[in-house]
mmCIF file of C-alpha atoms in Angstrom:
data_model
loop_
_atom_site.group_PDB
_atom_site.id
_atom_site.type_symbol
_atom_site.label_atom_id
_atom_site.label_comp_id
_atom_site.label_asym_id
_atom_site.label_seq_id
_atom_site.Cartn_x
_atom_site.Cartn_y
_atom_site.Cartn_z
ATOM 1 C CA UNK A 1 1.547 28.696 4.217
ATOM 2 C CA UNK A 2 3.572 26.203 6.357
ATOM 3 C CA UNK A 3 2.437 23.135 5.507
ATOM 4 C CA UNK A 4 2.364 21.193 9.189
ATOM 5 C CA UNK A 5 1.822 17.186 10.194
ATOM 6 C CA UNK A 6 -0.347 18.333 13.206
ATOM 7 C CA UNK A 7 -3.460 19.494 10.536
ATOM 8 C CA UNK A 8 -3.382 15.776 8.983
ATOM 9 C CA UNK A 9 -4.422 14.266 12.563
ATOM 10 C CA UNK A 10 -7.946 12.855 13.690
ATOM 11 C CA UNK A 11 -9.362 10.290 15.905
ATOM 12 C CA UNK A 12 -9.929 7.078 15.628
ATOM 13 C CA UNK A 13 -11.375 4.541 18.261
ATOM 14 C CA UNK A 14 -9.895 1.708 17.958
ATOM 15 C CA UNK A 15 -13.287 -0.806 17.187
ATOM 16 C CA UNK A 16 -12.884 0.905 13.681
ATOM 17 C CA UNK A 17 -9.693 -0.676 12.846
ATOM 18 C CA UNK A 18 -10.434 -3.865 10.662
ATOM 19 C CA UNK A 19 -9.089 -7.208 11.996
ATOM 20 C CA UNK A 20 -10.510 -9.534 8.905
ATOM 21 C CA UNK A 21 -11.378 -8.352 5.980
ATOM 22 C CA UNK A 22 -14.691 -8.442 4.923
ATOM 23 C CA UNK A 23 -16.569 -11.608 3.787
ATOM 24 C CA UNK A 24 -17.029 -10.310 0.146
ATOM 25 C CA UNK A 25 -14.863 -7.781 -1.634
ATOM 26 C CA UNK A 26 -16.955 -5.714 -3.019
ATOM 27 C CA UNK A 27 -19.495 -6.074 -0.530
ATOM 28 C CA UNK A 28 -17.340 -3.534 1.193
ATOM 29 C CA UNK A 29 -18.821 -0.123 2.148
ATOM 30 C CA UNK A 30 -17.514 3.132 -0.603
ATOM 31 C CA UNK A 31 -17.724 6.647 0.582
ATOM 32 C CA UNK A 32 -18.714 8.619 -2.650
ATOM 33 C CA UNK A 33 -17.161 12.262 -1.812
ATOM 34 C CA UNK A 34 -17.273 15.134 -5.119
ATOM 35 C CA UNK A 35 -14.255 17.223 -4.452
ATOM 36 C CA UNK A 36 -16.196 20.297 -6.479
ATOM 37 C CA UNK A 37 -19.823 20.528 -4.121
ATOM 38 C CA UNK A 38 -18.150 19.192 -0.887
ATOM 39 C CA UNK A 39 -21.086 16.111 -0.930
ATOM 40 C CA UNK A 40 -20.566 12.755 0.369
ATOM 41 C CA UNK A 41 -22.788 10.118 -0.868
ATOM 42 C CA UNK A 42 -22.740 5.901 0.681
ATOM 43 C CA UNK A 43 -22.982 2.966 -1.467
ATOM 44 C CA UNK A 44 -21.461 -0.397 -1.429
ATOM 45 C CA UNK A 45 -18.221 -0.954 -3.859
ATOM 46 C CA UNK A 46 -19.990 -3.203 -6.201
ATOM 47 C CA UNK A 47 -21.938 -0.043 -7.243
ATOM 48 C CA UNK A 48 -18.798 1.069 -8.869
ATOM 49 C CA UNK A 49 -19.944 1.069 -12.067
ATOM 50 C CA UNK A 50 -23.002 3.028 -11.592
ATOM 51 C CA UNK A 51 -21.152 5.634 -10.229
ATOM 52 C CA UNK A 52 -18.082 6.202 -13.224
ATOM 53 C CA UNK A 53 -18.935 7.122 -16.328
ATOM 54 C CA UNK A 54 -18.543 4.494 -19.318
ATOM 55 C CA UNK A 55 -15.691 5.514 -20.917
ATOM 56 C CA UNK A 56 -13.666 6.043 -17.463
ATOM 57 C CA UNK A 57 -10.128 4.260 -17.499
ATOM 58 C CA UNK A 58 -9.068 2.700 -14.329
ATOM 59 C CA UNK A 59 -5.362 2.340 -13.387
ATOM 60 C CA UNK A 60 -4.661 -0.410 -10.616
ATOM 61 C CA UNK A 61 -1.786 -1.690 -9.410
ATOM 62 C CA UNK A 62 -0.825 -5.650 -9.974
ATOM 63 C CA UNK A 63 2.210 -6.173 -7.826
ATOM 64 C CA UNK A 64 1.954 -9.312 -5.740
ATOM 65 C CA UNK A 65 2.693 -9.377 -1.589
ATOM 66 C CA UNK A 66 5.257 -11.737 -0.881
ATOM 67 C CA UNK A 67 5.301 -13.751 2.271
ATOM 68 C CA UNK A 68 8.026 -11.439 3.947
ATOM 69 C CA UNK A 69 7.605 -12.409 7.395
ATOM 70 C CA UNK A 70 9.926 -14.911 8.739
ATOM 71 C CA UNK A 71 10.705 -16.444 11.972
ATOM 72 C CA UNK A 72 14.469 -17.682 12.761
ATOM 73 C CA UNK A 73 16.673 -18.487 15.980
ATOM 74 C CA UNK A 74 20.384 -18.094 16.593
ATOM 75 C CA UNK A 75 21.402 -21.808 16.023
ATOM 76 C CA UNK A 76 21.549 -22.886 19.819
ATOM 77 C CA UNK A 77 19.124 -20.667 20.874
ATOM 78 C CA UNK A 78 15.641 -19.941 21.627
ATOM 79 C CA UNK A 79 14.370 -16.958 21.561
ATOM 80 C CA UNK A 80 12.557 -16.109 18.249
ATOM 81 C CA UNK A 81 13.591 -13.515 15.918
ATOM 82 C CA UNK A 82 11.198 -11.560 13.764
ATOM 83 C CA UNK A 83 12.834 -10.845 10.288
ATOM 84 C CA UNK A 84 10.360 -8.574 7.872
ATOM 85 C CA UNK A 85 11.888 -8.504 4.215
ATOM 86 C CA UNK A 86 11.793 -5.136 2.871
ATOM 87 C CA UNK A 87 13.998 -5.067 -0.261
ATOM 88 C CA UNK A 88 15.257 -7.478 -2.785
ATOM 89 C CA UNK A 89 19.060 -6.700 -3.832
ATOM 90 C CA UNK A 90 20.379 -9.824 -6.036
ATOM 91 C CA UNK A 91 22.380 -11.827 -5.644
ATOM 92 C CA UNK A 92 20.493 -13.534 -2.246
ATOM 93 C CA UNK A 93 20.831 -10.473 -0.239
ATOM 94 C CA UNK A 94 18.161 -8.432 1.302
ATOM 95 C CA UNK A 95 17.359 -5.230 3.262
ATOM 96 C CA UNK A 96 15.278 -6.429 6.521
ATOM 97 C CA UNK A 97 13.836 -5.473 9.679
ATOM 98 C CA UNK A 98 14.730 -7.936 12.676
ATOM 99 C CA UNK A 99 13.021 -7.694 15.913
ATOM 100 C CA UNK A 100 13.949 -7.638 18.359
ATOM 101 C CA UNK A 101 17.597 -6.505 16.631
ATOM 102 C CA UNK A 102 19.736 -4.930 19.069
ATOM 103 C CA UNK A 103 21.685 -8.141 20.335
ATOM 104 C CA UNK A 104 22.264 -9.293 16.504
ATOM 105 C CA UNK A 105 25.623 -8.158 15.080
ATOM 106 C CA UNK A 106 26.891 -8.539 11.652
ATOM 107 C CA UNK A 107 28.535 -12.504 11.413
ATOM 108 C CA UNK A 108 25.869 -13.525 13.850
ATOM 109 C CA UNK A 109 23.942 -16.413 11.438
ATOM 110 C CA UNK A 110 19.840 -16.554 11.978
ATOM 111 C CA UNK A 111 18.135 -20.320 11.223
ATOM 112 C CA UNK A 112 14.654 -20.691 9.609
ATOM 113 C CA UNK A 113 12.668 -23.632 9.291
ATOM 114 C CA UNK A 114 15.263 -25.945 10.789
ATOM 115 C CA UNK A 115 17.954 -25.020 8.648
ATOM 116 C CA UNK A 116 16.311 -25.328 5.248
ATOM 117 C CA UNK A 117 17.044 -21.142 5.205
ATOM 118 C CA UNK A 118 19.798 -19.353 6.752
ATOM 119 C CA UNK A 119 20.818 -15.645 6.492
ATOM 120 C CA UNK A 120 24.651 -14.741 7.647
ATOM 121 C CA UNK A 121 23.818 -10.827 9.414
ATOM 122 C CA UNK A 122 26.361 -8.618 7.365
ATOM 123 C CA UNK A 123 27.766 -5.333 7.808
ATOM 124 C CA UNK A 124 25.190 -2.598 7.727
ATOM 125 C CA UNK A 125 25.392 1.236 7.707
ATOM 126 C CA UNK A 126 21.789 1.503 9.437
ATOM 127 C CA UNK A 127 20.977 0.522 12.868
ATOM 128 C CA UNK A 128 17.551 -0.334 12.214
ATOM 129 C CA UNK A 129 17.674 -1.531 8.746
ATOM 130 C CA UNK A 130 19.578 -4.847 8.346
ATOM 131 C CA UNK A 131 21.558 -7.051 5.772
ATOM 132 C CA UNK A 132 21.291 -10.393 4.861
ATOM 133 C CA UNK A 133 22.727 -13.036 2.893
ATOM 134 C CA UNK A 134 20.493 -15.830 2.786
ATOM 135 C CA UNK A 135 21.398 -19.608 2.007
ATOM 136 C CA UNK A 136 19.092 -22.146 1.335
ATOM 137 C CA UNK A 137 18.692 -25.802 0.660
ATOM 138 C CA UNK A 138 16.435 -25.193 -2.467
ATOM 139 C CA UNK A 139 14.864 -22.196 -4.399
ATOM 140 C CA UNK A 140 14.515 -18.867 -1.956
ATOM 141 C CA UNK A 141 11.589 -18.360 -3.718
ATOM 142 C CA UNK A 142 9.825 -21.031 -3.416
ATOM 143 C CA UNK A 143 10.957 -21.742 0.617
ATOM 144 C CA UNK A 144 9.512 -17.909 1.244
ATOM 145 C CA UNK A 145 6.220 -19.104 -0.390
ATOM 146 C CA UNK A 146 6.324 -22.435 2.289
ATOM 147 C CA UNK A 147 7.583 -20.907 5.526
ATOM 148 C CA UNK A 148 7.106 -16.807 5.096
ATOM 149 C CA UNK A 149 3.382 -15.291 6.225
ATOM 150 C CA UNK A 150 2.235 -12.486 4.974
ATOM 151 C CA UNK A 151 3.229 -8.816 6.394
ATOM 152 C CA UNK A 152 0.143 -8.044 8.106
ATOM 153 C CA UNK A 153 0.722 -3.880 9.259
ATOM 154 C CA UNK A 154 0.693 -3.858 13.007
ATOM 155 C CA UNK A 155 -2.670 -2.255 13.606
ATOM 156 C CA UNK A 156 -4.419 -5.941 13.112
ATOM 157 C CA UNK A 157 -3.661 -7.125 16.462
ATOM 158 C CA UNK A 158 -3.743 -10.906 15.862
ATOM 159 C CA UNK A 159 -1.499 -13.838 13.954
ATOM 160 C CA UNK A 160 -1.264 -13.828 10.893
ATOM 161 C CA UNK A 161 0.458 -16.975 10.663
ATOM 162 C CA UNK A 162 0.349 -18.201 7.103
ATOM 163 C CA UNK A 163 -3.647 -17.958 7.857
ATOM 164 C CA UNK A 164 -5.392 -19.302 4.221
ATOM 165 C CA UNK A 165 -7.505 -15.753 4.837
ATOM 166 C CA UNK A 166 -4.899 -13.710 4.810
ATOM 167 C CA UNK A 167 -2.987 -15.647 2.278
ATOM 168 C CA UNK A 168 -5.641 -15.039 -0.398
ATOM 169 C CA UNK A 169 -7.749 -12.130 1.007
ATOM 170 C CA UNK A 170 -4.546 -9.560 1.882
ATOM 171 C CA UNK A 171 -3.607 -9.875 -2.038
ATOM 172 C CA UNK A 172 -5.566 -7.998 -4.873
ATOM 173 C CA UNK A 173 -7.328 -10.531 -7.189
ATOM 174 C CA UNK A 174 -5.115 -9.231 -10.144
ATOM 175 C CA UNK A 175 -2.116 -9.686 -7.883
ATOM 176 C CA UNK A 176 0.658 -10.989 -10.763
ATOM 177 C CA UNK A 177 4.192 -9.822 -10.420
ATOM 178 C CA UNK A 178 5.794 -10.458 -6.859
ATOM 179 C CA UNK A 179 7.419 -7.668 -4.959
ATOM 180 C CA UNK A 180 5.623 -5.803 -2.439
ATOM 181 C CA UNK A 181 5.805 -6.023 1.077
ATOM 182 C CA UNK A 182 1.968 -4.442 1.967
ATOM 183 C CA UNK A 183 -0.647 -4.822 -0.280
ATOM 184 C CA UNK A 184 -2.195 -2.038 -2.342
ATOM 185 C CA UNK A 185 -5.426 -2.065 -0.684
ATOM 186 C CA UNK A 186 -7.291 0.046 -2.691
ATOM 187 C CA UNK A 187 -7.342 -2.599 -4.651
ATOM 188 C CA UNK A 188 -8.653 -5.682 -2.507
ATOM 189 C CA UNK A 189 -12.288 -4.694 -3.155
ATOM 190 C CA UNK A 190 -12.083 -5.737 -7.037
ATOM 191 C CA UNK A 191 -13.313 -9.032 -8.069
ATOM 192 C CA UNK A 192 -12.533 -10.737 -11.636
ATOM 193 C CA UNK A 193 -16.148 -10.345 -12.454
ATOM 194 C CA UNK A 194 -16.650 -6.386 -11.378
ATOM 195 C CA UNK A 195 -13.200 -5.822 -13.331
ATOM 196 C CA UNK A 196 -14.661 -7.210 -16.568
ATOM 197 C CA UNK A 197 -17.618 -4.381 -15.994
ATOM 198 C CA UNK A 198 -14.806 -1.589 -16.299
ATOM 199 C CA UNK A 199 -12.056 -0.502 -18.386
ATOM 200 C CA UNK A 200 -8.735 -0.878 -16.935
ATOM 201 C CA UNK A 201 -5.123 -1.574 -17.042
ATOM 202 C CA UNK A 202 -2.341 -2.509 -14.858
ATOM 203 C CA UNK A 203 0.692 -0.966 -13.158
ATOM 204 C CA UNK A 204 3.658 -2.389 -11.231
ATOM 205 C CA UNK A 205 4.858 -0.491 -8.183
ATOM 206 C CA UNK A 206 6.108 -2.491 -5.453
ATOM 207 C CA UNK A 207 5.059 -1.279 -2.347
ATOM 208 C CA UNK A 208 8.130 -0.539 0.043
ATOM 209 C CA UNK A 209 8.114 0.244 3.863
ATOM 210 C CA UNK A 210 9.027 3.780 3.090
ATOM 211 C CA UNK A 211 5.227 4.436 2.131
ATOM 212 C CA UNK A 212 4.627 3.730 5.761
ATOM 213 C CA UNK A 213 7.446 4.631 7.429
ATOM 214 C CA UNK A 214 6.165 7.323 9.947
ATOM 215 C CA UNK A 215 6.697 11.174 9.014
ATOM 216 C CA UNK A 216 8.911 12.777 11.715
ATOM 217 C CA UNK A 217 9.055 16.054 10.509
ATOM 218 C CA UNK A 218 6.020 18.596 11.734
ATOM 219 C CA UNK A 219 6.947 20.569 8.635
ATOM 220 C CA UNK A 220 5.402 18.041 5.509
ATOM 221 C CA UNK A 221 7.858 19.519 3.551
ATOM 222 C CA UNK A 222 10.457 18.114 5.289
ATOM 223 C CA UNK A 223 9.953 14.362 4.537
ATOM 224 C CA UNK A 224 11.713 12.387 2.138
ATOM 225 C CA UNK A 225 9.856 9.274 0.519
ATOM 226 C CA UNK A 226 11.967 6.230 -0.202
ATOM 227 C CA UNK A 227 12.256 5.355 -3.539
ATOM 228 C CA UNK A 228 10.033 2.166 -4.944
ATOM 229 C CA UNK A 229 10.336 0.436 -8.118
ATOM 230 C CA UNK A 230 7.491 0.749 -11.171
ATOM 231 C CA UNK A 231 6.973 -0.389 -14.337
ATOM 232 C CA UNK A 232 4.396 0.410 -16.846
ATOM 233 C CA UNK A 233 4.220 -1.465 -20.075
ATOM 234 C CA UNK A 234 3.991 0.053 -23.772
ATOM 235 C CA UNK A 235 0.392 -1.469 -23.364
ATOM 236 C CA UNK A 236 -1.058 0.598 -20.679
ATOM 237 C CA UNK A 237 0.934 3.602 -21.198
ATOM 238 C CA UNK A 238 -0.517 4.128 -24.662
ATOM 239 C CA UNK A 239 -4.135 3.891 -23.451
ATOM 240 C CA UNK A 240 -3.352 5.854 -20.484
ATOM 241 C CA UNK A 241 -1.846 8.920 -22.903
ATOM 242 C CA UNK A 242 -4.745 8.235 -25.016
ATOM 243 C CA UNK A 243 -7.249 8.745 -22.530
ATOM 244 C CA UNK A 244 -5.718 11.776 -21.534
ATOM 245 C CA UNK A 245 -5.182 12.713 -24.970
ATOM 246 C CA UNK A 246 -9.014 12.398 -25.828
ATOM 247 C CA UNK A 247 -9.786 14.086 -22.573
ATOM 248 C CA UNK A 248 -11.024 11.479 -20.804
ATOM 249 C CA UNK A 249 -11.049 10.733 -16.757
ATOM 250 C CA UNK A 250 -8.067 8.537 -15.611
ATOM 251 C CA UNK A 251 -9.267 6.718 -12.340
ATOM 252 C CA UNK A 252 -6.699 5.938 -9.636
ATOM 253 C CA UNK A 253 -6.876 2.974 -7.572
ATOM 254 C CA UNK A 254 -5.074 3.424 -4.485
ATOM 255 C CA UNK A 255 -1.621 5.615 -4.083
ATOM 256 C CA UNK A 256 0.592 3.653 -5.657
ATOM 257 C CA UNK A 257 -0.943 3.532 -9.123
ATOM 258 C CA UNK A 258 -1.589 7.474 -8.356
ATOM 259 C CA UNK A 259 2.067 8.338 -7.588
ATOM 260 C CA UNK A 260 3.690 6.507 -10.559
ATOM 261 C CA UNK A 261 1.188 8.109 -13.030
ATOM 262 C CA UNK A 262 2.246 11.768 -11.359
ATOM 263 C CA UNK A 263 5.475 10.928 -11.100
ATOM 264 C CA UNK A 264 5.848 10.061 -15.059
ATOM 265 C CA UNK A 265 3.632 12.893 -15.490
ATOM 266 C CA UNK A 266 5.820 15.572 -13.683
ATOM 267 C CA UNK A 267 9.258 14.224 -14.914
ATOM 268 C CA UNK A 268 8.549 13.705 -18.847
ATOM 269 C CA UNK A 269 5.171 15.386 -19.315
ATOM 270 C CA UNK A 270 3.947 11.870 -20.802
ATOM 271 C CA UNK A 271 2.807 8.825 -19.989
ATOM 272 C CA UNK A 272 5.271 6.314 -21.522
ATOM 273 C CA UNK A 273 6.288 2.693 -21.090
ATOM 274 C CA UNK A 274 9.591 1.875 -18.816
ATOM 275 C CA UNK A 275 10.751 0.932 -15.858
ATOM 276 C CA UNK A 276 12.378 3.351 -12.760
ATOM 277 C CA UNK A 277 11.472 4.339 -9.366
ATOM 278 C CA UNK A 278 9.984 6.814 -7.448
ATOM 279 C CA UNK A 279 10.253 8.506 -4.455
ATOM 280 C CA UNK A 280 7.462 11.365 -4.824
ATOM 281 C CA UNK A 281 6.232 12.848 -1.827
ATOM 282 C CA UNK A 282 2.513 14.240 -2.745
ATOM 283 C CA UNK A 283 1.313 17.023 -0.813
ATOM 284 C CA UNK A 284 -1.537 19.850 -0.705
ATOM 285 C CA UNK A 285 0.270 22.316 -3.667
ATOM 286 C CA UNK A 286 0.600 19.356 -5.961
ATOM 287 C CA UNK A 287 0.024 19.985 -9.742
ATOM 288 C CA UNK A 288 -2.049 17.062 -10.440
ATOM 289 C CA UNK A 289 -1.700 16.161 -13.903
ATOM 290 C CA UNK A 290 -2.988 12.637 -14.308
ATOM 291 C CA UNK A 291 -5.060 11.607 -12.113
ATOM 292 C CA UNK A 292 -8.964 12.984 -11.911
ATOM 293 C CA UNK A 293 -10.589 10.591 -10.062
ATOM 294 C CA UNK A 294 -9.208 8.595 -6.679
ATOM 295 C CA UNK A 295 -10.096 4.690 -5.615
ATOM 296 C CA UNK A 296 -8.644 4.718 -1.997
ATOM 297 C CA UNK A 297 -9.322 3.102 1.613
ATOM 298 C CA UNK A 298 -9.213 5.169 4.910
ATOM 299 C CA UNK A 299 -5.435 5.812 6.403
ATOM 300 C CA UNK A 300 -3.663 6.247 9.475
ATOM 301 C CA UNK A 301 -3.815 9.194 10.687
ATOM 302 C CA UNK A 302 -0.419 11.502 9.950
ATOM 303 C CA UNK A 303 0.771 9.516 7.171
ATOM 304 C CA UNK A 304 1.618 10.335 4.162
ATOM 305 C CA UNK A 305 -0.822 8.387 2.539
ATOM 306 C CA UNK A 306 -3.766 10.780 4.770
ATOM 307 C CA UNK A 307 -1.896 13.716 2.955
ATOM 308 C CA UNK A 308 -2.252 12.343 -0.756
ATOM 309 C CA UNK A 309 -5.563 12.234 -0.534
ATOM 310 C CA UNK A 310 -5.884 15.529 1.350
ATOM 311 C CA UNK A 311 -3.982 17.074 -1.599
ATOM 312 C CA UNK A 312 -6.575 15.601 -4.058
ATOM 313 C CA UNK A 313 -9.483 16.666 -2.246
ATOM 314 C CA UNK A 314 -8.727 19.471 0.084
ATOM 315 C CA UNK A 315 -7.573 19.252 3.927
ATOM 316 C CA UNK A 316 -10.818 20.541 5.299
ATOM 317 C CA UNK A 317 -13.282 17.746 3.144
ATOM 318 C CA UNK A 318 -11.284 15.195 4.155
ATOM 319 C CA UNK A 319 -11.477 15.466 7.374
ATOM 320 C CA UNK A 320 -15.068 16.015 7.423
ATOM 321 C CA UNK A 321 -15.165 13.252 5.375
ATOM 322 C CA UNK A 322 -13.127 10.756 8.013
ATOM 323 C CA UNK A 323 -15.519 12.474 10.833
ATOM 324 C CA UNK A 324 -18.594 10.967 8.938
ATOM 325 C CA UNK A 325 -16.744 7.669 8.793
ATOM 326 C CA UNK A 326 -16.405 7.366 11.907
ATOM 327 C CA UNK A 327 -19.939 8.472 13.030
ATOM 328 C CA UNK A 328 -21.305 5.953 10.481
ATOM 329 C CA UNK A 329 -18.652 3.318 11.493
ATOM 330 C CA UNK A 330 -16.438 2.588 8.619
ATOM 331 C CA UNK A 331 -14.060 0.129 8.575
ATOM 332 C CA UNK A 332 -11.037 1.340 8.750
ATOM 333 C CA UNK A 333 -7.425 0.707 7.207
ATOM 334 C CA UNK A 334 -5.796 -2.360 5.304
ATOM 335 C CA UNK A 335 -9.057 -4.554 5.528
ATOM 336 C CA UNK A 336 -11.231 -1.526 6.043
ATOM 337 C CA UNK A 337 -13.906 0.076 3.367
ATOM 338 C CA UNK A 338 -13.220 2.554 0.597
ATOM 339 C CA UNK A 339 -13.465 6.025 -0.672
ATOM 340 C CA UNK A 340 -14.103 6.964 -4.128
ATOM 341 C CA UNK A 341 -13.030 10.416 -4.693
ATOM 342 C CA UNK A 342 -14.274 12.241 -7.869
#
């Protein structure tokens, strides 16, 4: 059966869409859908415990969002330029998005925060992907942390600009190594004292614009994920293989923790400690191995983050699913409510 992007489509009005996040994390709403009888239950996420069993392990991811959004000029000029940071390389040069990036050729030198930060445009082979070399007067680092806001997706139609709320709320509360350029949402509903109530360990994937880069292909098969960095320690990978060597239910929370578990899964048939990446594409036909149990928000429509979860739970439940979410009003997206998915 051809798998096709048209059957991973639905609407959405737009009032869904969260703009703010809400004014408690784990007051958030949490679907409760059993893959098995097809049910679909409503609580709030602080109810998470009630609805795992004890000796449940929870995997979440703890890479931090970095402040990737920057705002520069040509020196001389004017007219803003929108640079998004995508990828680290070493050596203070990065992969970016610039907007709008026709006009800028490689040589061409782009001034942030009144010179404090400047990136010299080199030679790239992509016309919509960019290089940069940047040069500071002081620690990259810690200039990204003063004049960078955070990478709000473009679906939340308003500034983010450095906002304190987005600052703190669009970052997990276990948020520890930096890296990611979108949070893992899933995630954002925890607080320190509802983690304490569960057993869990960390993750790192850092999450790249090629989770959300748009798939172009109507045949599923067709895409190619970019490859993002993980790392799992000795730590968590020993209770991780122990839980699944004991039989017990390894919880996902979100995508990213789900796709570096399946990934390590799939390649070595274990779950051991290292560091890599992955670019695995999950789709309806998977062989899930790891994961039994899904933490996850509501996603765009067409994504490839709509068919992971479809490939958990089945195409036709999750869209019934998403149907009752809307009918009930959800919140919807980055900032939206959740799904647990057992």
């Amino acid at each position: 059966m051809k798998l096709r992007l048209s059957d991973f489509d639905y609407h959405l009005p737009a009032r869904l869409i969260a703009q703010h996040p809400s004014q408690k994390r784990d007051r958030s709403r949490l679907m409760v859908v059993e893959r098995q009888s097809g049910d679909i239950g409503h609580c709030q996420f602080r109810d998470l415990p009630q609805l795992l069993k004890p000796d449940d392990l929870l995997v979440l991811n703890d890479s931090r969002v970095i402040p990737a959004r920057l705002f520069a000029r040509r020196p001389g000029g004017t007219r803003p330029i929108e640079i998004l940071l995508l990828k680290d390389l070493g050596e203070g040069r990065w992969e970016a998005l610039l907007r709008p990036g026709r006009r800028v050729r490689a040589g061409d030198r782009l001034v942030v925060a009144e010179g404090r930060m400047e990136a010299e445009v080199l030679p790239s082979p992509s016309n919509y992907r960019r290089l940069l070399k940047w040069h500071c007067q002081g620690d990259f680092s810690q200039l990204l942390q003063e004049h960078g806001q955070m990478p709000l997706p473009p679906y939340i139609q308003r500034s983010p600009g450095g906002l304190k709320e987005d600052l703190k709320r669009y970052q997990t509360v276990y948020a520890a190594k930096p890296g990611s350029v979108a949070a893992p949402t899933a995630g954002l509903h925890f607080t320190p004292a509802l983690l304490e109530r569960l057993r869990h360990v960390f993750l790192t994937l850092h999450v790249g614009y090629g989770t959300f880069r748009p798939i172009q292909s109507e045949d599923l098969t067709a895409h190619e994920m970019e490859a993002e960095f993980f790392e799992i320690s000795p730590q968590a990978a020993r209770a991780i293989q122990a839980q699944r060597n004991a039989q017990g239910r390894v919880v996902t929370v979100g995508s990213t923790s789900t796709r570096v578990l399946e990934h390590l899964a799939s390649s070595q048939g274990e779950i051991t400690a290292g560091a890599g990446e992955t670019g695995l594409f999950i789709y309806p036909g998977h062989e899930w191995r790891v994961s039994e149990a899904l933490i996850t928000n509501f996603h765009l429509p067409r994504s490839t983050l709509f068919v992971l979860v479809s490939a958990f739970a089945g195409r036709e439940l999750m869209q019934r699913c998403y149907r009752q979410a809307v009918e009930r009003e959800y919140r919807f997206y980055s900032y939206g409510d959740a799904m647990l998915i057992v």
